[in-house]
mmCIF file of C-alpha atoms in Angstrom:
data_model
loop_
_atom_site.group_PDB
_atom_site.id
_atom_site.type_symbol
_atom_site.label_atom_id
_atom_site.label_comp_id
_atom_site.label_asym_id
_atom_site.label_seq_id
_atom_site.Cartn_x
_atom_site.Cartn_y
_atom_site.Cartn_z
ATOM 1 C CA UNK A 1 0.017 -0.018 0.009
ATOM 2 C CA UNK A 2 1.857 3.074 -1.279
ATOM 3 C CA UNK A 3 0.225 5.997 0.503
ATOM 4 C CA UNK A 4 1.256 9.619 0.239
ATOM 5 C CA UNK A 5 2.439 10.962 3.575
ATOM 6 C CA UNK A 6 2.992 14.544 4.522
ATOM 7 C CA UNK A 7 3.932 16.736 1.604
ATOM 8 C CA UNK A 8 6.451 19.508 1.824
ATOM 9 C CA UNK A 9 5.922 22.578 -0.303
ATOM 10 C CA UNK A 10 7.273 26.119 -0.477
ATOM 11 C CA UNK A 11 8.770 27.313 2.771
ATOM 12 C CA UNK A 12 8.760 23.732 4.118
ATOM 13 C CA UNK A 13 5.078 24.037 5.048
ATOM 14 C CA UNK A 14 3.560 20.819 6.270
ATOM 15 C CA UNK A 15 0.429 19.619 4.517
ATOM 16 C CA UNK A 16 -1.865 16.988 6.058
ATOM 17 C CA UNK A 17 -4.184 14.464 4.513
ATOM 18 C CA UNK A 18 -7.564 14.134 6.174
ATOM 19 C CA UNK A 19 -6.560 11.220 8.437
ATOM 20 C CA UNK A 20 -3.418 12.991 9.577
ATOM 21 C CA UNK A 21 -5.274 16.274 10.235
ATOM 22 C CA UNK A 22 -8.013 14.454 12.156
ATOM 23 C CA UNK A 23 -5.470 12.691 14.365
ATOM 24 C CA UNK A 24 -3.517 15.918 14.992
ATOM 25 C CA UNK A 25 -6.731 17.825 15.843
ATOM 26 C CA UNK A 26 -8.280 15.024 17.875
ATOM 27 C CA UNK A 27 -11.422 14.854 15.721
ATOM 28 C CA UNK A 28 -12.827 12.227 13.374
ATOM 29 C CA UNK A 29 -12.280 12.118 9.603
ATOM 30 C CA UNK A 30 -16.031 12.529 9.227
ATOM 31 C CA UNK A 31 -15.795 15.813 11.203
ATOM 32 C CA UNK A 32 -13.105 17.050 8.801
ATOM 33 C CA UNK A 33 -15.297 16.148 5.814
ATOM 34 C CA UNK A 34 -18.344 17.793 7.415
ATOM 35 C CA UNK A 35 -16.440 20.987 8.323
ATOM 36 C CA UNK A 36 -15.069 21.123 4.766
ATOM 37 C CA UNK A 37 -18.575 20.809 3.291
ATOM 38 C CA UNK A 38 -19.808 23.593 5.620
ATOM 39 C CA UNK A 39 -16.920 25.827 4.600
ATOM 40 C CA UNK A 40 -15.456 26.024 8.103
ATOM 41 C CA UNK A 41 -12.191 24.734 6.737
ATOM 42 C CA UNK A 42 -10.773 24.471 3.230
ATOM 43 C CA UNK A 43 -8.021 22.375 1.762
ATOM 44 C CA UNK A 44 -4.852 24.172 0.816
ATOM 45 C CA UNK A 45 -4.397 22.060 -2.345
ATOM 46 C CA UNK A 46 -4.844 18.603 -3.789
ATOM 47 C CA UNK A 47 -2.182 15.928 -4.141
ATOM 48 C CA UNK A 48 -1.258 14.183 -7.347
ATOM 49 C CA UNK A 49 -3.619 11.388 -6.308
ATOM 50 C CA UNK A 50 -6.352 14.007 -5.698
ATOM 51 C CA UNK A 51 -6.239 13.840 -1.891
ATOM 52 C CA UNK A 52 -7.293 17.013 -0.114
ATOM 53 C CA UNK A 53 -4.327 18.521 1.690
ATOM 54 C CA UNK A 54 -4.668 20.878 4.673
ATOM 55 C CA UNK A 55 -2.087 23.204 6.185
ATOM 56 C CA UNK A 56 -1.087 24.106 9.763
ATOM 57 C CA UNK A 57 -3.461 27.096 9.747
ATOM 58 C CA UNK A 58 -6.308 24.594 9.297
ATOM 59 C CA UNK A 59 -5.115 22.780 12.416
ATOM 60 C CA UNK A 60 -5.193 26.099 14.299
ATOM 61 C CA UNK A 61 -8.621 26.809 12.922
ATOM 62 C CA UNK A 62 -9.878 23.410 14.111
ATOM 63 C CA UNK A 63 -8.588 24.284 17.598
ATOM 64 C CA UNK A 64 -10.548 27.535 17.492
ATOM 65 C CA UNK A 65 -13.677 25.694 16.297
ATOM 66 C CA UNK A 66 -13.333 23.163 19.134
ATOM 67 C CA UNK A 67 -12.902 25.997 21.682
ATOM 68 C CA UNK A 68 -16.017 27.722 20.382
ATOM 69 C CA UNK A 69 -18.013 24.447 20.413
ATOM 70 C CA UNK A 70 -17.043 24.060 24.101
ATOM 71 C CA UNK A 71 -18.372 27.541 24.660
ATOM 72 C CA UNK A 72 -21.696 26.282 23.218
ATOM 73 C CA UNK A 73 -21.592 28.181 19.905
ATOM 74 C CA UNK A 74 -23.623 26.703 17.061
ATOM 75 C CA UNK A 75 -21.794 25.711 13.873
ATOM 76 C CA UNK A 76 -23.482 28.637 12.047
ATOM 77 C CA UNK A 77 -22.288 31.099 14.750
ATOM 78 C CA UNK A 78 -18.805 29.637 14.455
ATOM 79 C CA UNK A 79 -18.901 29.973 10.649
ATOM 80 C CA UNK A 80 -19.987 33.617 10.869
ATOM 81 C CA UNK A 81 -17.361 34.411 13.485
ATOM 82 C CA UNK A 82 -14.619 32.793 11.428
ATOM 83 C CA UNK A 83 -15.689 34.797 8.358
ATOM 84 C CA UNK A 84 -15.533 37.993 10.437
ATOM 85 C CA UNK A 85 -12.074 37.164 11.806
ATOM 86 C CA UNK A 86 -10.766 36.359 8.331
ATOM 87 C CA UNK A 87 -12.032 39.639 6.913
ATOM 88 C CA UNK A 88 -10.309 41.615 9.714
ATOM 89 C CA UNK A 89 -6.768 40.483 8.963
ATOM 90 C CA UNK A 90 -5.101 38.378 6.365
ATOM 91 C CA UNK A 91 -2.051 37.851 8.496
ATOM 92 C CA UNK A 92 -2.220 34.512 10.328
ATOM 93 C CA UNK A 93 -0.512 35.685 13.532
ATOM 94 C CA UNK A 94 -2.729 38.785 13.737
ATOM 95 C CA UNK A 95 -5.852 36.709 13.128
ATOM 96 C CA UNK A 96 -4.767 34.189 15.796
ATOM 97 C CA UNK A 97 -4.224 37.009 18.338
ATOM 98 C CA UNK A 98 -7.539 38.702 17.483
ATOM 99 C CA UNK A 99 -9.318 35.339 17.703
ATOM 100 C CA UNK A 100 -7.827 34.532 21.074
ATOM 101 C CA UNK A 101 -8.567 37.989 22.466
ATOM 102 C CA UNK A 102 -12.186 38.014 21.204
ATOM 103 C CA UNK A 103 -12.846 34.535 22.600
ATOM 104 C CA UNK A 104 -11.375 35.605 25.930
ATOM 105 C CA UNK A 105 -13.528 38.715 25.988
ATOM 106 C CA UNK A 106 -16.646 36.650 25.179
ATOM 107 C CA UNK A 107 -15.818 34.260 27.989
ATOM 108 C CA UNK A 108 -15.395 37.191 30.396
ATOM 109 C CA UNK A 109 -18.665 38.718 29.204
ATOM 110 C CA UNK A 110 -20.487 35.465 29.928
ATOM 111 C CA UNK A 111 -18.912 35.197 33.377
ATOM 112 C CA UNK A 112 -19.805 38.759 34.236
ATOM 113 C CA UNK A 113 -23.383 38.185 33.052
ATOM 114 C CA UNK A 114 -23.558 35.108 35.308
ATOM 115 C CA UNK A 115 -22.223 37.082 38.256
ATOM 116 C CA UNK A 116 -24.459 40.170 37.874
ATOM 117 C CA UNK A 117 -27.585 38.604 39.461
ATOM 118 C CA UNK A 118 -25.500 37.235 42.354
ATOM 119 C CA UNK A 119 -23.768 40.553 42.975
ATOM 120 C CA UNK A 120 -27.173 42.322 42.822
ATOM 121 C CA UNK A 121 -28.354 40.172 45.720
ATOM 122 C CA UNK A 122 -25.494 41.199 48.009
ATOM 123 C CA UNK A 123 -26.111 43.676 50.822
ATOM 124 C CA UNK A 124 -24.002 46.854 50.570
ATOM 125 C CA UNK A 125 -21.752 45.736 53.383
ATOM 126 C CA UNK A 126 -21.134 42.385 51.687
ATOM 127 C CA UNK A 127 -20.401 44.041 48.324
ATOM 128 C CA UNK A 128 -17.958 46.513 49.925
ATOM 129 C CA UNK A 129 -16.176 43.666 51.719
ATOM 130 C CA UNK A 130 -15.970 41.684 48.493
ATOM 131 C CA UNK A 131 -14.577 44.625 46.489
ATOM 132 C CA UNK A 132 -11.957 45.572 49.112
ATOM 133 C CA UNK A 133 -10.604 42.017 48.900
ATOM 134 C CA UNK A 134 -9.835 42.447 45.186
ATOM 135 C CA UNK A 135 -6.627 43.874 43.806
ATOM 136 C CA UNK A 136 -7.111 47.411 42.443
ATOM 137 C CA UNK A 137 -6.371 46.172 38.911
ATOM 138 C CA UNK A 138 -9.041 43.468 39.220
ATOM 139 C CA UNK A 139 -11.611 45.881 40.522
ATOM 140 C CA UNK A 140 -10.828 48.345 37.716
ATOM 141 C CA UNK A 141 -11.103 45.543 35.125
ATOM 142 C CA UNK A 142 -14.460 44.442 36.462
ATOM 143 C CA UNK A 143 -15.743 48.013 36.421
ATOM 144 C CA UNK A 144 -14.528 48.460 32.848
ATOM 145 C CA UNK A 145 -16.232 45.224 31.747
ATOM 146 C CA UNK A 146 -19.476 46.314 33.473
ATOM 147 C CA UNK A 147 -19.281 49.680 31.679
ATOM 148 C CA UNK A 148 -18.639 47.992 28.315
ATOM 149 C CA UNK A 149 -21.501 45.577 28.762
ATOM 150 C CA UNK A 150 -23.899 48.314 29.803
ATOM 151 C CA UNK A 151 -22.952 50.515 26.852
ATOM 152 C CA UNK A 152 -22.387 47.826 24.223
ATOM 153 C CA UNK A 153 -25.783 48.481 22.670
ATOM 154 C CA UNK A 154 -24.621 51.954 21.719
ATOM 155 C CA UNK A 155 -21.643 50.692 19.734
#
């Protein structure tokens, strides 16, 4: 059985066949096929034997998709978010940083939204005691997040 293995192209970029990509990403080959059909990922090129070949950026993208799925995003929400991130920057490292930052902000936003009802139930003495136990930077960050959330509808 003479199978093609990883293929090296310009700049010594590694390309993966579906099985190799699935193994590296910790997902099934069916998932790779499904994500390709949905347009969440796209092959970099095709091999001489017409195998779809995916690059390292696809592996990074799969990690982002998995993170978002864990955050309970639907596949359509993930697709729209990925489209938005790709339109912001063509540079991979910039896109990766923006993606990471936005996901972190969304996580913080969800956590703040979960805390708001609990904080609202505290008596003033309890709230003051809680806030004095925080580092000044943490308290400032929480206040900034509250402000952003309260005024996000204006943006």
